[in-house]
Every structure is written in structure tokens, then in C-alpha cells.
Amino acid sequence: AGAELDPDLTNNTSTVTPLPENIAPAVALVKKVSNTGSGLKGVFLLGDEIEYSFIITNTGNLTLNNLTLTDLMLSPTPISVPGTLAPGASVTVKRTYVIKQSDVANGKVINTATVTAKDPIGGTVTDKSGSEVTNDNATLTELEAAFKIPNVITPNGDGKNDVFYIDGLAAYPENNLII
């Protein structure tokens, strides 16, 4: 048995879902560091994990779906964000990054991410991460400077190399210096 046809076409009704008068799909991405490092005053050190919070906000007037987050520093492939995002709603995604020696040599970790989503009429919206919804400033995490160990000491009162001081050592409170 197949589907039966309705012989009375006068009693059929359809549902129309109106779209807003000014269709304006939009999305915003804010990327923030949500933890502290293991160094003095929370400074990040080699091997520490930086936890990033990605706050995705629907700043438009249409529900968004098929959300993907792309941050090539954290993942070579886009990160799928499940569900839909109603106008005005936000969702937070957290990911971590381990600080490498090259980051310490640079003295900072700096990067951006992007979010992409689809609107119900087939359009694509995207945004580059920022420190606030209204900007696209890259996320910057300062790292503790590498050690600077003097290779000479000349305590002759001329103001050059008169004291032995290891710059950056204070970030390692468990240190034990033996000379």
C-alpha cells in the first residue's frame, strides 16, 4: 500500500515561517586565555598549557547552524561545534595549547581563530577572533623571558657587571642556584 492522495484539495493548509524584515545573519568570535601559568604571578613557562575559551555569539537575527571553529595552532582540521545558535545566544568551546621552546624564544604566543556558520537561507557567516565582540585583535599571551646568565662579573664599581644577577630566575621559585 502506498501513500493515499487527498481528493479534497480545498482543506490543505501550509505553515509559513516568516523571516525577519531585515535579514542580517552575523556571528562574532572572542578568544581569551582562561587560566594562568605555573610561573611567578601566573606567568606561562615552557611546557605549560594555555587554556583558550572561544566564545561564539550569534550577533544576527537568524538562527545559525553548522558552526565550525578553525584555529590552526590548535588543530589542523576545523573543530565542529554541535547544535544551533539562536539570535543573541552564545556557546563556549575550550581547547588547550602546550607552550613550546620556540614560543619561549619569541617571548609570546600570538594567534587568531575563525568561526564559520550557516544561516537557514543557505548563506555563510564568518568572523575572525578578537579580544571583544567588536574587534579582531589577535590573542596575545606574554611568556617569561628566557634566562639571561652573565658570563662575566667585574665588581670594580664601574656600573657594568658589578653584580651577578640571573634575569628570569624569579619565575622558577623552586630553583636552587649553586655557584
mmCIF file with all atom_site columns, C-alpha atoms in Angstrom:
data_model
loop_
_atom_site.group_PDB
_atom_site.id
_atom_site.type_symbol
_atom_site.label_atom_id
_atom_site.label_alt_id
_atom_site.label_comp_id
_atom_site.label_asym_id
_atom_site.label_entity_id
_atom_site.label_seq_id
_atom_site.pdbx_PDB_ins_code
_atom_site.Cartn_x
_atom_site.Cartn_y
_atom_site.Cartn_z
_atom_site.occupancy
_atom_site.B_iso_or_equiv
_atom_site.pdbx_formal_charge
_atom_site.auth_seq_id
_atom_site.auth_comp_id
_atom_site.auth_asym_id
_atom_site.auth_atom_id
_atom_site.pdbx_PDB_model_num
ATOM 1   C CA . ALA A 1 1   ? 0.000   0.000  0.000  1.00 0.00 ? 1   ALA A CA 1
ATOM 2   C CA . GLY A 1 2   ? 1.339   3.408  -0.950 1.00 0.00 ? 2   GLY A CA 1
ATOM 3   C CA . ALA A 1 3   ? 0.512   6.888  0.186  1.00 0.00 ? 3   ALA A CA 1
ATOM 4   C CA . GLU A 1 4   ? -3.074  7.907  -0.412 1.00 0.00 ? 4   GLU A CA 1
ATOM 5   C CA . LEU A 1 5   ? -3.808  11.108 -2.249 1.00 0.00 ? 5   LEU A CA 1
ATOM 6   C CA . ASP A 1 6   ? -6.170  13.609 -0.669 1.00 0.00 ? 6   ASP A CA 1
ATOM 7   C CA . PRO A 1 7   ? -9.032  14.020 -3.137 1.00 0.00 ? 7   PRO A CA 1
ATOM 8   C CA . ASP A 1 8   ? -10.218 17.259 -1.471 1.00 0.00 ? 8   ASP A CA 1
ATOM 9   C CA . LEU A 1 9   ? -7.581  19.911 -2.218 1.00 0.00 ? 9   LEU A CA 1
ATOM 10  C CA . THR A 1 10  ? -9.614  22.658 -0.531 1.00 0.00 ? 10  THR A CA 1
ATOM 11  C CA . ASN A 1 11  ? -8.794  21.554 3.022  1.00 0.00 ? 11  ASN A CA 1
ATOM 12  C CA . ASN A 1 12  ? -4.969  21.573 2.712  1.00 0.00 ? 12  ASN A CA 1
ATOM 13  C CA . THR A 1 13  ? -3.092  24.147 4.754  1.00 0.00 ? 13  THR A CA 1
ATOM 14  C CA . SER A 1 14  ? 0.556   25.069 4.824  1.00 0.00 ? 14  SER A CA 1
ATOM 15  C CA . THR A 1 15  ? 2.678   26.666 7.503  1.00 0.00 ? 15  THR A CA 1
ATOM 16  C CA . VAL A 1 16  ? 4.682   29.745 6.634  1.00 0.00 ? 16  VAL A CA 1
ATOM 17  C CA . THR A 1 17  ? 7.506   30.825 8.899  1.00 0.00 ? 17  THR A CA 1
ATOM 18  C CA . PRO A 1 18  ? 8.183   34.479 8.231  1.00 0.00 ? 18  PRO A CA 1
ATOM 19  C CA . LEU A 1 19  ? 11.774  35.703 8.130  1.00 0.00 ? 19  LEU A CA 1
ATOM 20  C CA . PRO A 1 20  ? 12.696  38.998 9.744  1.00 0.00 ? 20  PRO A CA 1
ATOM 21  C CA . GLU A 1 21  ? 12.129  42.013 7.529  1.00 0.00 ? 21  GLU A CA 1
ATOM 22  C CA . ASN A 1 22  ? 15.816  42.961 7.563  1.00 0.00 ? 22  ASN A CA 1
ATOM 23  C CA . ILE A 1 23  ? 17.660  39.674 7.255  1.00 0.00 ? 23  ILE A CA 1
ATOM 24  C CA . ALA A 1 24  ? 21.035  40.133 8.940  1.00 0.00 ? 24  ALA A CA 1
ATOM 25  C CA . PRO A 1 25  ? 22.806  36.912 9.896  1.00 0.00 ? 25  PRO A CA 1
ATOM 26  C CA . ALA A 1 26  ? 26.045  37.532 11.796 1.00 0.00 ? 26  ALA A CA 1
ATOM 27  C CA . VAL A 1 27  ? 28.423  35.814 14.182 1.00 0.00 ? 27  VAL A CA 1
ATOM 28  C CA . ALA A 1 28  ? 31.208  37.014 16.493 1.00 0.00 ? 28  ALA A CA 1
ATOM 29  C CA . LEU A 1 29  ? 34.151  35.127 17.996 1.00 0.00 ? 29  LEU A CA 1
ATOM 30  C CA . VAL A 1 30  ? 36.029  36.151 21.141 1.00 0.00 ? 30  VAL A CA 1
ATOM 31  C CA . LYS A 1 31  ? 39.173  34.208 22.092 1.00 0.00 ? 31  LYS A CA 1
ATOM 32  C CA . LYS A 1 32  ? 40.510  34.571 25.630 1.00 0.00 ? 32  LYS A CA 1
ATOM 33  C CA . VAL A 1 33  ? 43.063  32.847 27.842 1.00 0.00 ? 33  VAL A CA 1
ATOM 34  C CA . SER A 1 34  ? 41.135  31.289 30.732 1.00 0.00 ? 34  SER A CA 1
ATOM 35  C CA . ASN A 1 35  ? 43.920  30.044 33.016 1.00 0.00 ? 35  ASN A CA 1
ATOM 36  C CA . THR A 1 36  ? 47.268  31.111 34.434 1.00 0.00 ? 36  THR A CA 1
ATOM 37  C CA . GLY A 1 37  ? 50.769  29.746 34.036 1.00 0.00 ? 37  GLY A CA 1
ATOM 38  C CA . SER A 1 38  ? 52.899  27.995 36.621 1.00 0.00 ? 38  SER A CA 1
ATOM 39  C CA . GLY A 1 39  ? 55.445  30.802 36.900 1.00 0.00 ? 39  GLY A CA 1
ATOM 40  C CA . LEU A 1 40  ? 55.638  33.656 39.349 1.00 0.00 ? 40  LEU A CA 1
ATOM 41  C CA . LYS A 1 41  ? 52.445  35.763 39.255 1.00 0.00 ? 41  LYS A CA 1
ATOM 42  C CA . GLY A 1 42  ? 50.830  33.259 36.851 1.00 0.00 ? 42  GLY A CA 1
ATOM 43  C CA . VAL A 1 43  ? 53.330  33.758 34.039 1.00 0.00 ? 43  VAL A CA 1
ATOM 44  C CA . PHE A 1 44  ? 53.333  30.972 31.463 1.00 0.00 ? 44  PHE A CA 1
ATOM 45  C CA . LEU A 1 45  ? 56.512  28.899 31.159 1.00 0.00 ? 45  LEU A CA 1
ATOM 46  C CA . LEU A 1 46  ? 57.827  26.233 28.805 1.00 0.00 ? 46  LEU A CA 1
ATOM 47  C CA . GLY A 1 47  ? 55.538  23.164 28.903 1.00 0.00 ? 47  GLY A CA 1
ATOM 48  C CA . ASP A 1 48  ? 52.587  24.992 30.490 1.00 0.00 ? 48  ASP A CA 1
ATOM 49  C CA . GLU A 1 49  ? 49.175  24.562 28.895 1.00 0.00 ? 49  GLU A CA 1
ATOM 50  C CA . ILE A 1 50  ? 47.340  27.684 27.806 1.00 0.00 ? 50  ILE A CA 1
ATOM 51  C CA . GLU A 1 51  ? 43.587  27.113 28.002 1.00 0.00 ? 51  GLU A CA 1
ATOM 52  C CA . TYR A 1 52  ? 41.693  29.140 25.416 1.00 0.00 ? 52  TYR A CA 1
ATOM 53  C CA . SER A 1 53  ? 37.991  29.929 25.733 1.00 0.00 ? 53  SER A CA 1
ATOM 54  C CA . PHE A 1 54  ? 36.306  30.581 22.398 1.00 0.00 ? 54  PHE A CA 1
ATOM 55  C CA . ILE A 1 55  ? 33.015  32.421 22.915 1.00 0.00 ? 55  ILE A CA 1
ATOM 56  C CA . ILE A 1 56  ? 30.861  32.216 19.780 1.00 0.00 ? 56  ILE A CA 1
ATOM 57  C CA . THR A 1 57  ? 27.915  34.647 19.767 1.00 0.00 ? 57  THR A CA 1
ATOM 58  C CA . ASN A 1 58  ? 25.091  34.918 17.250 1.00 0.00 ? 58  ASN A CA 1
ATOM 59  C CA . THR A 1 59  ? 25.015  38.695 16.727 1.00 0.00 ? 59  THR A CA 1
ATOM 60  C CA . GLY A 1 60  ? 22.495  38.488 13.889 1.00 0.00 ? 60  GLY A CA 1
ATOM 61  C CA . ASN A 1 61  ? 18.762  37.887 13.669 1.00 0.00 ? 61  ASN A CA 1
ATOM 62  C CA . LEU A 1 62  ? 18.655  34.361 12.202 1.00 0.00 ? 62  LEU A CA 1
ATOM 63  C CA . THR A 1 63  ? 19.411  31.033 13.896 1.00 0.00 ? 63  THR A CA 1
ATOM 64  C CA . LEU A 1 64  ? 22.810  29.671 12.857 1.00 0.00 ? 64  LEU A CA 1
ATOM 65  C CA . ASN A 1 65  ? 23.861  26.045 12.364 1.00 0.00 ? 65  ASN A CA 1
ATOM 66  C CA . ASN A 1 66  ? 26.840  24.017 11.113 1.00 0.00 ? 66  ASN A CA 1
ATOM 67  C CA . LEU A 1 67  ? 29.226  26.016 13.298 1.00 0.00 ? 67  LEU A CA 1
ATOM 68  C CA . THR A 1 68  ? 32.929  25.299 12.881 1.00 0.00 ? 68  THR A CA 1
ATOM 69  C CA . LEU A 1 69  ? 35.883  26.785 14.712 1.00 0.00 ? 69  LEU A CA 1
ATOM 70  C CA . THR A 1 70  ? 39.272  26.950 12.988 1.00 0.00 ? 70  THR A CA 1
ATOM 71  C CA . ASP A 1 71  ? 42.493  27.584 14.904 1.00 0.00 ? 71  ASP A CA 1
ATOM 72  C CA . LEU A 1 72  ? 45.419  26.086 13.027 1.00 0.00 ? 72  LEU A CA 1
ATOM 73  C CA . MET A 1 73  ? 47.703  26.447 16.046 1.00 0.00 ? 73  MET A CA 1
ATOM 74  C CA . LEU A 1 74  ? 45.451  24.039 17.976 1.00 0.00 ? 74  LEU A CA 1
ATOM 75  C CA . SER A 1 75  ? 44.142  21.692 15.287 1.00 0.00 ? 75  SER A CA 1
ATOM 76  C CA . PRO A 1 76  ? 44.906  21.143 11.599 1.00 0.00 ? 76  PRO A CA 1
ATOM 77  C CA . THR A 1 77  ? 41.219  20.478 10.945 1.00 0.00 ? 77  THR A CA 1
ATOM 78  C CA . PRO A 1 78  ? 38.169  22.590 11.837 1.00 0.00 ? 78  PRO A CA 1
ATOM 79  C CA . ILE A 1 79  ? 36.500  21.872 15.167 1.00 0.00 ? 79  ILE A CA 1
ATOM 80  C CA . SER A 1 80  ? 32.784  21.119 14.794 1.00 0.00 ? 80  SER A CA 1
ATOM 81  C CA . VAL A 1 81  ? 30.531  22.907 17.285 1.00 0.00 ? 81  VAL A CA 1
ATOM 82  C CA . PRO A 1 82  ? 27.327  20.883 17.816 1.00 0.00 ? 82  PRO A CA 1
ATOM 83  C CA . GLY A 1 83  ? 23.822  22.331 17.773 1.00 0.00 ? 83  GLY A CA 1
ATOM 84  C CA . THR A 1 84  ? 22.311  25.572 16.579 1.00 0.00 ? 84  THR A CA 1
ATOM 85  C CA . LEU A 1 85  ? 22.765  29.101 17.857 1.00 0.00 ? 85  LEU A CA 1
ATOM 86  C CA . ALA A 1 86  ? 19.713  31.327 18.253 1.00 0.00 ? 86  ALA A CA 1
ATOM 87  C CA . PRO A 1 87  ? 19.968  35.109 17.819 1.00 0.00 ? 87  PRO A CA 1
ATOM 88  C CA . GLY A 1 88  ? 21.692  36.617 20.866 1.00 0.00 ? 88  GLY A CA 1
ATOM 89  C CA . ALA A 1 89  ? 22.837  33.231 22.178 1.00 0.00 ? 89  ALA A CA 1
ATOM 90  C CA . SER A 1 90  ? 26.438  32.202 22.863 1.00 0.00 ? 90  SER A CA 1
ATOM 91  C CA . VAL A 1 91  ? 28.341  28.961 23.194 1.00 0.00 ? 91  VAL A CA 1
ATOM 92  C CA . THR A 1 92  ? 31.820  28.449 24.678 1.00 0.00 ? 92  THR A CA 1
ATOM 93  C CA . VAL A 1 93  ? 34.392  25.972 23.400 1.00 0.00 ? 93  VAL A CA 1
ATOM 94  C CA . LYS A 1 94  ? 37.639  25.329 25.315 1.00 0.00 ? 94  LYS A CA 1
ATOM 95  C CA . ARG A 1 95  ? 40.895  23.976 23.910 1.00 0.00 ? 95  ARG A CA 1
ATOM 96  C CA . THR A 1 96  ? 44.493  23.876 25.174 1.00 0.00 ? 96  THR A CA 1
ATOM 97  C CA . TYR A 1 97  ? 47.893  24.613 23.697 1.00 0.00 ? 97  TYR A CA 1
ATOM 98  C CA . VAL A 1 98  ? 51.240  23.480 25.170 1.00 0.00 ? 98  VAL A CA 1
ATOM 99  C CA . ILE A 1 99  ? 53.969  26.132 25.171 1.00 0.00 ? 99  ILE A CA 1
ATOM 100 C CA . LYS A 1 100 ? 56.974  25.102 23.069 1.00 0.00 ? 100 LYS A CA 1
ATOM 101 C CA . GLN A 1 101 ? 60.604  26.232 23.169 1.00 0.00 ? 101 GLN A CA 1
ATOM 102 C CA . SER A 1 102 ? 60.046  28.314 20.014 1.00 0.00 ? 102 SER A CA 1
ATOM 103 C CA . ASP A 1 103 ? 57.254  30.200 21.824 1.00 0.00 ? 103 ASP A CA 1
ATOM 104 C CA . VAL A 1 104 ? 59.577  30.935 24.761 1.00 0.00 ? 104 VAL A CA 1
ATOM 105 C CA . ALA A 1 105 ? 62.256  32.149 22.337 1.00 0.00 ? 105 ALA A CA 1
ATOM 106 C CA . ASN A 1 106 ? 59.685  34.540 20.822 1.00 0.00 ? 106 ASN A CA 1
ATOM 107 C CA . GLY A 1 107 ? 58.602  35.690 24.295 1.00 0.00 ? 107 GLY A CA 1
ATOM 108 C CA . LYS A 1 108 ? 54.917  35.321 23.422 1.00 0.00 ? 108 LYS A CA 1
ATOM 109 C CA . VAL A 1 109 ? 52.180  33.228 21.853 1.00 0.00 ? 109 VAL A CA 1
ATOM 110 C CA . ILE A 1 110 ? 50.022  35.183 19.428 1.00 0.00 ? 110 ILE A CA 1
ATOM 111 C CA . ASN A 1 111 ? 47.362  33.914 17.040 1.00 0.00 ? 111 ASN A CA 1
ATOM 112 C CA . THR A 1 112 ? 43.793  34.150 15.839 1.00 0.00 ? 112 THR A CA 1
ATOM 113 C CA . ALA A 1 113 ? 40.945  31.784 15.073 1.00 0.00 ? 113 ALA A CA 1
ATOM 114 C CA . THR A 1 114 ? 37.869  31.979 12.857 1.00 0.00 ? 114 THR A CA 1
ATOM 115 C CA . VAL A 1 115 ? 34.299  30.785 13.198 1.00 0.00 ? 115 VAL A CA 1
ATOM 116 C CA . THR A 1 116 ? 32.046  29.890 10.279 1.00 0.00 ? 116 THR A CA 1
ATOM 117 C CA . ALA A 1 117 ? 28.314  29.131 10.373 1.00 0.00 ? 117 ALA A CA 1
ATOM 118 C CA . LYS A 1 118 ? 25.352  28.689 8.022  1.00 0.00 ? 118 LYS A CA 1
ATOM 119 C CA . ASP A 1 119 ? 22.100  30.616 8.192  1.00 0.00 ? 119 ASP A CA 1
ATOM 120 C CA . PRO A 1 120 ? 18.714  28.996 7.362  1.00 0.00 ? 120 PRO A CA 1
ATOM 121 C CA . ILE A 1 121 ? 18.579  30.541 3.888  1.00 0.00 ? 121 ILE A CA 1
ATOM 122 C CA . GLY A 1 122 ? 21.894  28.973 2.844  1.00 0.00 ? 122 GLY A CA 1
ATOM 123 C CA . GLY A 1 123 ? 24.273  31.858 3.493  1.00 0.00 ? 123 GLY A CA 1
ATOM 124 C CA . THR A 1 124 ? 27.604  31.614 5.259  1.00 0.00 ? 124 THR A CA 1
ATOM 125 C CA . VAL A 1 125 ? 28.754  33.959 8.007  1.00 0.00 ? 125 VAL A CA 1
ATOM 126 C CA . THR A 1 126 ? 32.256  34.130 9.447  1.00 0.00 ? 126 THR A CA 1
ATOM 127 C CA . ASP A 1 127 ? 34.281  36.118 11.960 1.00 0.00 ? 127 ASP A CA 1
ATOM 128 C CA . LYS A 1 128 ? 37.915  36.369 12.981 1.00 0.00 ? 128 LYS A CA 1
ATOM 129 C CA . SER A 1 129 ? 38.563  36.141 16.726 1.00 0.00 ? 129 SER A CA 1
ATOM 130 C CA . GLY A 1 130 ? 39.132  39.238 18.805 1.00 0.00 ? 130 GLY A CA 1
ATOM 131 C CA . SER A 1 131 ? 39.532  40.238 22.422 1.00 0.00 ? 131 SER A CA 1
ATOM 132 C CA . GLU A 1 132 ? 35.949  41.580 22.362 1.00 0.00 ? 132 GLU A CA 1
ATOM 133 C CA . VAL A 1 133 ? 32.904  41.041 20.103 1.00 0.00 ? 133 VAL A CA 1
ATOM 134 C CA . THR A 1 134 ? 33.599  44.379 18.405 1.00 0.00 ? 134 THR A CA 1
ATOM 135 C CA . ASN A 1 135 ? 37.226  43.772 17.318 1.00 0.00 ? 135 ASN A CA 1
ATOM 136 C CA . ASP A 1 136 ? 39.507  41.272 15.579 1.00 0.00 ? 136 ASP A CA 1
ATOM 137 C CA . ASN A 1 137 ? 42.583  41.732 17.792 1.00 0.00 ? 137 ASN A CA 1
ATOM 138 C CA . ALA A 1 138 ? 44.832  38.682 17.941 1.00 0.00 ? 138 ALA A CA 1
ATOM 139 C CA . THR A 1 139 ? 45.103  36.858 21.266 1.00 0.00 ? 139 THR A CA 1
ATOM 140 C CA . LEU A 1 140 ? 48.485  37.633 22.842 1.00 0.00 ? 140 LEU A CA 1
ATOM 141 C CA . THR A 1 141 ? 49.976  35.685 25.738 1.00 0.00 ? 141 THR A CA 1
ATOM 142 C CA . GLU A 1 142 ? 53.263  37.020 27.089 1.00 0.00 ? 142 GLU A CA 1
ATOM 143 C CA . LEU A 1 143 ? 55.756  34.400 28.256 1.00 0.00 ? 143 LEU A CA 1
ATOM 144 C CA . GLU A 1 144 ? 58.529  34.622 30.813 1.00 0.00 ? 144 GLU A CA 1
ATOM 145 C CA . ALA A 1 145 ? 61.773  35.713 29.226 1.00 0.00 ? 145 ALA A CA 1
ATOM 146 C CA . ALA A 1 146 ? 64.452  33.099 28.832 1.00 0.00 ? 146 ALA A CA 1
ATOM 147 C CA . PHE A 1 147 ? 67.283  33.081 31.343 1.00 0.00 ? 147 PHE A CA 1
ATOM 148 C CA . LYS A 1 148 ? 69.964  35.679 30.887 1.00 0.00 ? 148 LYS A CA 1
ATOM 149 C CA . ILE A 1 149 ? 73.027  34.437 32.684 1.00 0.00 ? 149 ILE A CA 1
ATOM 150 C CA . PRO A 1 150 ? 76.051  36.734 32.738 1.00 0.00 ? 150 PRO A CA 1
ATOM 151 C CA . ASN A 1 151 ? 79.277  35.130 31.560 1.00 0.00 ? 151 ASN A CA 1
ATOM 152 C CA . VAL A 1 152 ? 81.484  37.679 33.283 1.00 0.00 ? 152 VAL A CA 1
ATOM 153 C CA . ILE A 1 153 ? 81.412  39.585 36.583 1.00 0.00 ? 153 ILE A CA 1
ATOM 154 C CA . THR A 1 154 ? 83.656  42.563 37.278 1.00 0.00 ? 154 THR A CA 1
ATOM 155 C CA . PRO A 1 155 ? 82.828  44.066 40.676 1.00 0.00 ? 155 PRO A CA 1
ATOM 156 C CA . ASN A 1 156 ? 85.062  47.110 40.175 1.00 0.00 ? 156 ASN A CA 1
ATOM 157 C CA . GLY A 1 157 ? 82.400  49.797 40.720 1.00 0.00 ? 157 GLY A CA 1
ATOM 158 C CA . ASP A 1 158 ? 82.142  50.955 37.099 1.00 0.00 ? 158 ASP A CA 1
ATOM 159 C CA . GLY A 1 159 ? 78.422  50.019 36.921 1.00 0.00 ? 159 GLY A CA 1
ATOM 160 C CA . LYS A 1 160 ? 78.991  47.254 34.341 1.00 0.00 ? 160 LYS A CA 1
ATOM 161 C CA . ASN A 1 161 ? 78.685  43.640 35.503 1.00 0.00 ? 161 ASN A CA 1
ATOM 162 C CA . ASP A 1 162 ? 79.241  44.640 39.123 1.00 0.00 ? 162 ASP A CA 1
ATOM 163 C CA . VAL A 1 163 ? 76.641  42.159 40.414 1.00 0.00 ? 163 VAL A CA 1
ATOM 164 C CA . PHE A 1 164 ? 75.743  38.590 39.499 1.00 0.00 ? 164 PHE A CA 1
ATOM 165 C CA . TYR A 1 165 ? 72.035  38.574 38.541 1.00 0.00 ? 165 TYR A CA 1
ATOM 166 C CA . ILE A 1 166 ? 70.172  35.928 36.520 1.00 0.00 ? 166 ILE A CA 1
ATOM 167 C CA . ASP A 1 167 ? 67.295  37.602 34.706 1.00 0.00 ? 167 ASP A CA 1
ATOM 168 C CA . GLY A 1 168 ? 64.209  35.348 34.564 1.00 0.00 ? 168 GLY A CA 1
ATOM 169 C CA . LEU A 1 169 ? 65.170  33.169 37.537 1.00 0.00 ? 169 LEU A CA 1
ATOM 170 C CA . ALA A 1 170 ? 62.363  34.614 39.682 1.00 0.00 ? 170 ALA A CA 1
ATOM 171 C CA . ALA A 1 171 ? 59.816  32.784 37.511 1.00 0.00 ? 171 ALA A CA 1
ATOM 172 C CA . TYR A 1 172 ? 61.135  29.500 38.950 1.00 0.00 ? 172 TYR A CA 1
ATOM 173 C CA . PRO A 1 173 ? 60.521  29.755 42.713 1.00 0.00 ? 173 PRO A CA 1
ATOM 174 C CA . GLU A 1 174 ? 61.688  26.167 43.296 1.00 0.00 ? 174 GLU A CA 1
ATOM 175 C CA . ASN A 1 175 ? 65.158  26.909 41.894 1.00 0.00 ? 175 ASN A CA 1
ATOM 176 C CA . ASN A 1 176 ? 68.376  26.045 43.679 1.00 0.00 ? 176 ASN A CA 1
ATOM 177 C CA . LEU A 1 177 ? 71.400  28.011 42.433 1.00 0.00 ? 177 LEU A CA 1
ATOM 178 C CA . ILE A 1 178 ? 74.832  26.623 43.243 1.00 0.00 ? 178 ILE A CA 1
ATOM 179 C CA . ILE A 1 179 ? 77.950  28.521 42.154 1.00 0.00 ? 179 ILE A CA 1
#
